[in-house]
């Protein structure tokens, strides 16, 4: 018998209307098993997981330094553009998951497996 490939359909989820976005915008979204945080900096929008992969601490109150998000619990730093771990204070952890922001009509959203 051959290997069967499971195809998981992707679904669009609306996150925010353009009119509500501004530099410094930050909001957390819980969609099924996905914990996401939408940010806007210098006119660019970023969608990343909303908990630090080190110890799952919420990043909603994290500081932004340049293009780095700084976890308030252990000062781990992640590049907002690609999720890369740039600094750690204890053991290293994986990078932050990043998601593609989808522009549709007058809003932004994300495609997630359903």
CSV table of N, CA and C in Angstrom, one decimal, residues 7-113:
chain,number,residue,atom,x,y,z
A,7,UNK,N,-4.5,16.0,3.6
A,7,UNK,CA,-4.5,17.4,3.2
A,7,UNK,C,-5.4,18.2,4.2
A,8,UNK,N,-4.8,19.2,4.9
A,8,UNK,CA,-5.5,20.0,5.8
A,8,UNK,C,-5.9,21.3,5.2
A,9,UNK,N,-7.3,21.5,5.1
A,9,UNK,CA,-7.7,22.8,4.4
A,9,UNK,C,-7.3,24.0,5.3
A,10,UNK,N,-7.0,25.1,4.5
A,10,UNK,CA,-6.7,26.4,5.2
A,10,UNK,C,-8.0,27.2,5.1
A,11,UNK,N,-8.1,28.0,6.2
A,11,UNK,CA,-9.3,28.9,6.3
A,11,UNK,C,-8.8,30.3,6.6
A,12,UNK,N,-9.5,31.3,6.1
A,12,UNK,CA,-9.2,32.7,6.3
A,12,UNK,C,-9.9,33.1,7.6
A,13,UNK,N,-9.1,33.8,8.4
A,13,UNK,CA,-9.7,34.4,9.7
A,13,UNK,C,-9.4,35.9,9.6
A,14,UNK,N,-10.5,36.7,9.8
A,14,UNK,CA,-10.4,38.2,9.8
A,14,UNK,C,-9.8,38.6,11.2
A,15,UNK,N,-8.8,39.5,11.2
A,15,UNK,CA,-8.2,40.0,12.5
A,15,UNK,C,-8.6,41.4,12.8
A,16,UNK,N,-8.4,42.3,11.9
A,16,UNK,CA,-8.6,43.7,12.2
A,16,UNK,C,-8.9,44.5,10.9
A,17,UNK,N,-9.7,45.6,11.0
A,17,UNK,CA,-9.9,46.5,9.9
A,17,UNK,C,-8.7,47.5,9.8
A,18,UNK,N,-8.4,47.9,8.6
A,18,UNK,CA,-7.3,48.9,8.4
A,18,UNK,C,-7.5,50.1,9.2
A,19,UNK,N,-8.7,50.6,9.3
A,19,UNK,CA,-9.0,51.9,10.0
A,19,UNK,C,-8.6,51.8,11.5
A,20,UNK,N,-8.5,50.6,12.1
A,20,UNK,CA,-8.1,50.5,13.5
A,20,UNK,C,-6.6,50.3,13.7
A,21,UNK,N,-5.8,50.2,12.6
A,21,UNK,CA,-4.4,49.9,12.7
A,21,UNK,C,-3.6,51.2,12.8
A,22,UNK,N,-2.5,51.3,13.5
A,22,UNK,CA,-1.7,52.4,13.7
A,22,UNK,C,-0.3,51.9,14.2
A,23,UNK,N,0.7,52.7,14.0
A,23,UNK,CA,2.0,52.3,14.5
A,23,UNK,C,2.0,52.2,16.1
A,24,UNK,N,2.4,51.1,16.6
A,24,UNK,CA,2.3,50.8,18.0
A,24,UNK,C,1.1,49.9,18.3
A,25,UNK,N,0.3,49.6,17.3
A,25,UNK,CA,-0.8,48.7,17.5
A,25,UNK,C,-0.3,47.3,18.0
A,26,UNK,N,-1.1,46.7,18.9
A,26,UNK,CA,-0.8,45.4,19.4
A,26,UNK,C,-2.0,44.8,19.9
A,27,UNK,N,-2.4,43.6,19.4
A,27,UNK,CA,-3.6,42.9,19.9
A,27,UNK,C,-3.3,41.4,19.8
A,28,UNK,N,-3.8,40.7,20.8
A,28,UNK,CA,-3.7,39.2,20.9
A,28,UNK,C,-5.0,38.6,20.4
A,29,UNK,N,-4.9,37.5,19.6
A,29,UNK,CA,-6.0,36.7,19.1
A,29,UNK,C,-5.9,35.3,19.5
A,30,UNK,N,-6.9,34.6,19.9
A,30,UNK,CA,-7.0,33.2,20.1
A,30,UNK,C,-7.9,32.6,19.1
A,31,UNK,N,-7.3,31.8,18.2
A,31,UNK,CA,-8.1,31.1,17.1
A,31,UNK,C,-7.8,29.6,17.2
A,32,UNK,N,-8.8,28.9,17.6
A,32,UNK,CA,-8.6,27.4,17.8
A,32,UNK,C,-7.4,27.2,18.7
A,33,UNK,N,-6.4,26.5,18.3
A,33,UNK,CA,-5.2,26.2,19.1
A,33,UNK,C,-4.1,27.3,18.8
A,34,UNK,N,-4.4,28.3,18.0
A,34,UNK,CA,-3.4,29.3,17.7
A,34,UNK,C,-3.5,30.5,18.6
A,35,UNK,N,-2.4,30.9,19.2
A,35,UNK,CA,-2.3,32.2,20.0
A,35,UNK,C,-1.5,33.1,19.3
A,36,UNK,N,-2.1,34.2,18.7
A,36,UNK,CA,-1.4,35.1,17.8
A,36,UNK,C,-1.4,36.5,18.4
A,37,UNK,N,-0.4,37.3,17.9
A,37,UNK,CA,-0.3,38.7,18.3
A,37,UNK,C,0.0,39.5,17.0
A,38,UNK,N,-0.9,40.4,16.7
A,38,UNK,CA,-0.7,41.3,15.6
A,38,UNK,C,-0.1,42.6,16.0
A,39,UNK,N,1.0,43.0,15.4
A,39,UNK,CA,1.7,44.3,15.7
A,39,UNK,C,1.8,45.1,14.4
A,40,UNK,N,1.8,46.4,14.6
A,40,UNK,CA,2.2,47.3,13.5
A,40,UNK,C,3.3,48.2,14.0
A,41,UNK,N,4.4,48.2,13.2
A,41,UNK,CA,5.6,49.1,13.5
A,41,UNK,C,6.0,49.7,12.2
A,42,UNK,N,6.2,51.0,12.2
A,42,UNK,CA,6.7,51.8,11.1
A,42,UNK,C,5.9,51.4,9.8
A,43,UNK,N,4.6,51.3,10.0
A,43,UNK,CA,3.7,51.0,8.8
A,43,UNK,C,3.7,49.5,8.4
A,44,UNK,N,4.5,48.7,8.9
A,44,UNK,CA,4.5,47.3,8.6
A,44,UNK,C,3.8,46.5,9.6
A,45,UNK,N,3.1,45.4,9.2
A,45,UNK,CA,2.3,44.6,10.1
A,45,UNK,C,3.0,43.2,10.3
A,46,UNK,N,3.0,42.7,11.5
A,46,UNK,CA,3.7,41.5,11.8
A,46,UNK,C,2.7,40.6,12.6
A,47,UNK,N,2.6,39.3,12.3
A,47,UNK,CA,1.8,38.4,13.1
A,47,UNK,C,2.6,37.3,13.6
A,48,UNK,N,2.7,37.2,14.9
A,48,UNK,CA,3.6,36.2,15.5
A,48,UNK,C,2.8,35.5,16.6
A,49,UNK,N,3.4,34.4,17.1
A,49,UNK,CA,2.7,33.7,18.2
A,49,UNK,C,2.8,34.6,19.5
A,50,UNK,N,1.8,34.5,20.3
A,50,UNK,CA,1.7,35.5,21.4
A,50,UNK,C,2.3,35.0,22.7
A,51,UNK,N,2.9,33.8,22.8
A,51,UNK,CA,3.5,33.4,24.0
A,51,UNK,C,5.0,33.0,23.7
A,52,UNK,N,5.9,33.3,24.6
A,52,UNK,CA,7.3,33.1,24.5
A,52,UNK,C,7.5,31.5,24.4
A,53,UNK,N,8.2,31.0,23.4
A,53,UNK,CA,8.5,29.6,23.3
A,53,UNK,C,9.4,29.1,24.4
A,54,UNK,N,10.0,30.0,25.2
A,54,UNK,CA,10.9,29.5,26.3
A,54,UNK,C,10.1,28.9,27.4
A,55,UNK,N,9.1,29.7,28.0
A,55,UNK,CA,8.3,29.1,29.1
A,55,UNK,C,6.8,29.5,28.9
A,56,UNK,N,6.4,29.8,27.7
A,56,UNK,CA,5.0,30.2,27.4
A,56,UNK,C,4.5,31.4,28.1
A,57,UNK,N,5.4,32.3,28.4
A,57,UNK,CA,5.0,33.6,29.1
A,57,UNK,C,4.3,34.5,28.0
A,58,UNK,N,3.2,35.1,28.3
A,58,UNK,CA,2.5,36.0,27.4
A,58,UNK,C,3.4,37.2,26.9
A,59,UNK,N,3.4,37.4,25.6
A,59,UNK,CA,4.2,38.5,25.1
A,59,UNK,C,3.4,39.8,24.9
A,60,UNK,N,2.2,39.8,25.3
A,60,UNK,CA,1.3,41.0,25.1
A,60,UNK,C,1.9,42.2,25.8
A,61,UNK,N,2.6,42.1,26.9
A,61,UNK,CA,3.2,43.3,27.6
A,61,UNK,C,4.7,43.4,27.3
A,62,UNK,N,5.2,42.7,26.3
A,62,UNK,CA,6.6,42.8,26.0
A,62,UNK,C,7.0,44.1,25.4
A,63,UNK,N,8.3,44.5,25.6
A,63,UNK,CA,8.8,45.7,25.0
A,63,UNK,C,9.3,45.4,23.6
A,64,UNK,N,9.3,46.5,22.8
A,64,UNK,CA,9.9,46.4,21.5
A,64,UNK,C,11.1,47.3,21.5
A,65,UNK,N,12.2,46.7,21.1
A,65,UNK,CA,13.5,47.5,21.0
A,65,UNK,C,14.0,47.4,19.6
A,66,UNK,N,13.9,48.4,18.8
A,66,UNK,CA,14.2,48.3,17.4
A,66,UNK,C,13.2,47.4,16.7
A,67,UNK,N,13.8,46.3,16.1
A,67,UNK,CA,12.9,45.3,15.5
A,67,UNK,C,12.9,44.0,16.4
A,68,UNK,N,13.2,44.1,17.7
A,68,UNK,CA,13.2,43.0,18.5
A,68,UNK,C,12.1,43.1,19.6
A,69,UNK,N,11.4,42.0,19.8
A,69,UNK,CA,10.4,41.8,20.9
A,69,UNK,C,11.2,41.3,22.1
A,70,UNK,N,11.0,41.9,23.3
A,70,UNK,CA,11.7,41.4,24.5
A,70,UNK,C,10.7,40.8,25.4
A,71,UNK,N,10.9,39.5,25.7
A,71,UNK,CA,10.0,38.9,26.7
A,71,UNK,C,10.2,39.5,28.1
A,72,UNK,N,9.1,39.9,28.7
A,72,UNK,CA,9.3,40.5,30.1
A,72,UNK,C,9.7,39.5,31.2
A,73,UNK,N,9.6,38.2,30.9
A,73,UNK,CA,9.9,37.3,32.0
A,73,UNK,C,11.4,37.1,32.1
A,74,UNK,N,12.1,36.7,31.1
A,74,UNK,CA,13.5,36.4,31.1
A,74,UNK,C,14.4,37.1,30.1
A,75,UNK,N,13.8,38.2,29.5
A,75,UNK,CA,14.5,39.1,28.6
A,75,UNK,C,15.0,38.4,27.3
A,76,UNK,N,14.3,37.3,26.9
A,76,UNK,CA,14.6,36.7,25.6
A,76,UNK,C,14.2,37.7,24.6
A,77,UNK,N,15.0,37.7,23.5
A,77,UNK,CA,14.7,38.6,22.4
A,77,UNK,C,14.5,37.9,21.1
A,78,UNK,N,13.5,38.4,20.3
A,78,UNK,CA,13.1,37.7,19.1
A,78,UNK,C,13.0,38.8,18.0
A,79,UNK,N,13.5,38.5,16.8
A,79,UNK,CA,13.3,39.5,15.7
A,79,UNK,C,11.9,39.4,15.2
A,80,UNK,N,11.2,40.5,15.2
A,80,UNK,CA,9.8,40.5,14.9
A,80,UNK,C,9.5,40.1,13.4
A,81,UNK,N,10.5,40.4,12.6
A,81,UNK,CA,10.3,40.2,11.2
A,81,UNK,C,10.3,38.7,10.8
A,82,UNK,N,11.1,37.9,11.5
A,82,UNK,CA,11.2,36.5,11.1
A,82,UNK,C,11.1,35.5,12.3
A,83,UNK,N,10.9,36.1,13.5
A,83,UNK,CA,10.8,35.2,14.7
A,83,UNK,C,12.1,34.7,15.3
A,84,UNK,N,13.2,35.0,14.7
A,84,UNK,CA,14.5,34.4,15.1
A,84,UNK,C,14.8,34.8,16.6
A,85,UNK,N,15.3,33.9,17.4
A,85,UNK,CA,15.8,34.1,18.7
A,85,UNK,C,17.1,34.8,18.6
A,86,UNK,N,17.2,36.0,19.1
A,86,UNK,CA,18.5,36.8,19.0
A,86,UNK,C,19.3,36.9,20.3
A,87,UNK,N,18.6,36.6,21.4
A,87,UNK,CA,19.3,36.7,22.7
A,87,UNK,C,18.5,35.8,23.7
A,88,UNK,N,19.2,35.1,24.6
A,88,UNK,CA,18.6,34.3,25.6
A,88,UNK,C,19.4,34.4,26.9
A,89,UNK,N,18.7,34.3,28.0
A,89,UNK,CA,19.3,34.4,29.3
A,89,UNK,C,19.5,33.1,30.1
A,90,UNK,N,18.7,32.1,29.7
A,90,UNK,CA,18.8,30.7,30.2
A,90,UNK,C,19.2,29.8,29.1
A,91,UNK,N,18.5,28.7,29.0
A,91,UNK,CA,18.7,27.8,27.8
A,91,UNK,C,18.1,28.3,26.6
A,92,UNK,N,18.7,28.1,25.4
A,92,UNK,CA,18.0,28.5,24.2
A,92,UNK,C,16.7,27.9,23.9
A,93,UNK,N,15.9,28.5,23.2
A,93,UNK,CA,14.6,27.9,22.8
A,93,UNK,C,14.4,28.1,21.3
A,94,UNK,N,13.3,27.5,20.8
A,94,UNK,CA,13.0,27.7,19.4
A,94,UNK,C,12.6,29.1,19.0
A,95,UNK,N,12.6,29.4,17.7
A,95,UNK,CA,12.2,30.7,17.3
A,95,UNK,C,10.7,30.9,17.5
A,96,UNK,N,10.3,32.2,17.5
A,96,UNK,CA,8.8,32.5,17.5
A,96,UNK,C,8.2,32.1,16.1
A,97,UNK,N,7.0,31.5,16.2
A,97,UNK,CA,6.3,31.2,14.9
A,97,UNK,C,5.8,32.6,14.3
A,98,UNK,N,6.0,32.7,13.1
A,98,UNK,CA,5.5,33.9,12.3
A,98,UNK,C,4.4,33.4,11.3
A,99,UNK,N,3.5,34.3,11.1
A,99,UNK,CA,2.4,34.0,10.2
A,99,UNK,C,2.3,35.1,9.2
A,100,UNK,N,1.8,34.7,8.0
A,100,UNK,CA,1.7,35.7,6.9
A,100,UNK,C,0.4,36.5,7.1
A,101,UNK,N,0.5,37.8,7.1
A,101,UNK,CA,-0.6,38.7,7.2
A,101,UNK,C,-1.3,38.8,5.8
A,102,UNK,N,-2.6,38.5,5.7
A,102,UNK,CA,-3.3,38.6,4.5
A,102,UNK,C,-4.1,39.8,4.4
A,103,UNK,N,-3.9,40.6,3.3
A,103,UNK,CA,-4.7,41.8,3.1
A,103,UNK,C,-5.9,41.4,2.3
A,104,UNK,N,-7.1,41.7,2.8
A,104,UNK,CA,-8.3,41.4,2.1
A,104,UNK,C,-9.3,42.5,2.3
A,105,UNK,N,-9.9,43.0,1.2
A,105,UNK,CA,-10.9,44.1,1.3
A,105,UNK,C,-10.3,45.2,2.2
A,106,UNK,N,-11.0,45.5,3.2
A,106,UNK,CA,-10.5,46.7,4.1
A,106,UNK,C,-10.0,46.1,5.4
A,107,UNK,N,-9.4,44.9,5.4
A,107,UNK,CA,-9.0,44.3,6.7
A,107,UNK,C,-7.7,43.5,6.5
A,108,UNK,N,-7.2,43.1,7.6
A,108,UNK,CA,-6.1,42.1,7.6
A,108,UNK,C,-6.6,40.8,8.3
A,109,UNK,N,-6.0,39.7,7.9
A,109,UNK,CA,-6.4,38.4,8.4
A,109,UNK,C,-5.2,37.5,8.3
A,110,UNK,N,-5.6,36.2,8.5
A,110,UNK,CA,-4.5,35.1,8.4
A,110,UNK,C,-5.2,33.9,7.9
A,111,UNK,N,-4.4,33.0,7.2
A,111,UNK,CA,-4.9,31.7,6.8
A,111,UNK,C,-4.3,30.7,7.8
A,112,UNK,N,-5.2,29.9,8.4
A,112,UNK,CA,-4.8,28.9,9.3
A,112,UNK,C,-5.4,27.5,8.9
A,113,UNK,N,-4.7,26.5,9.3
A,113,UNK,CA,-5.3,25.2,9.1
A,113,UNK,C,-6.6,25.0,9.9
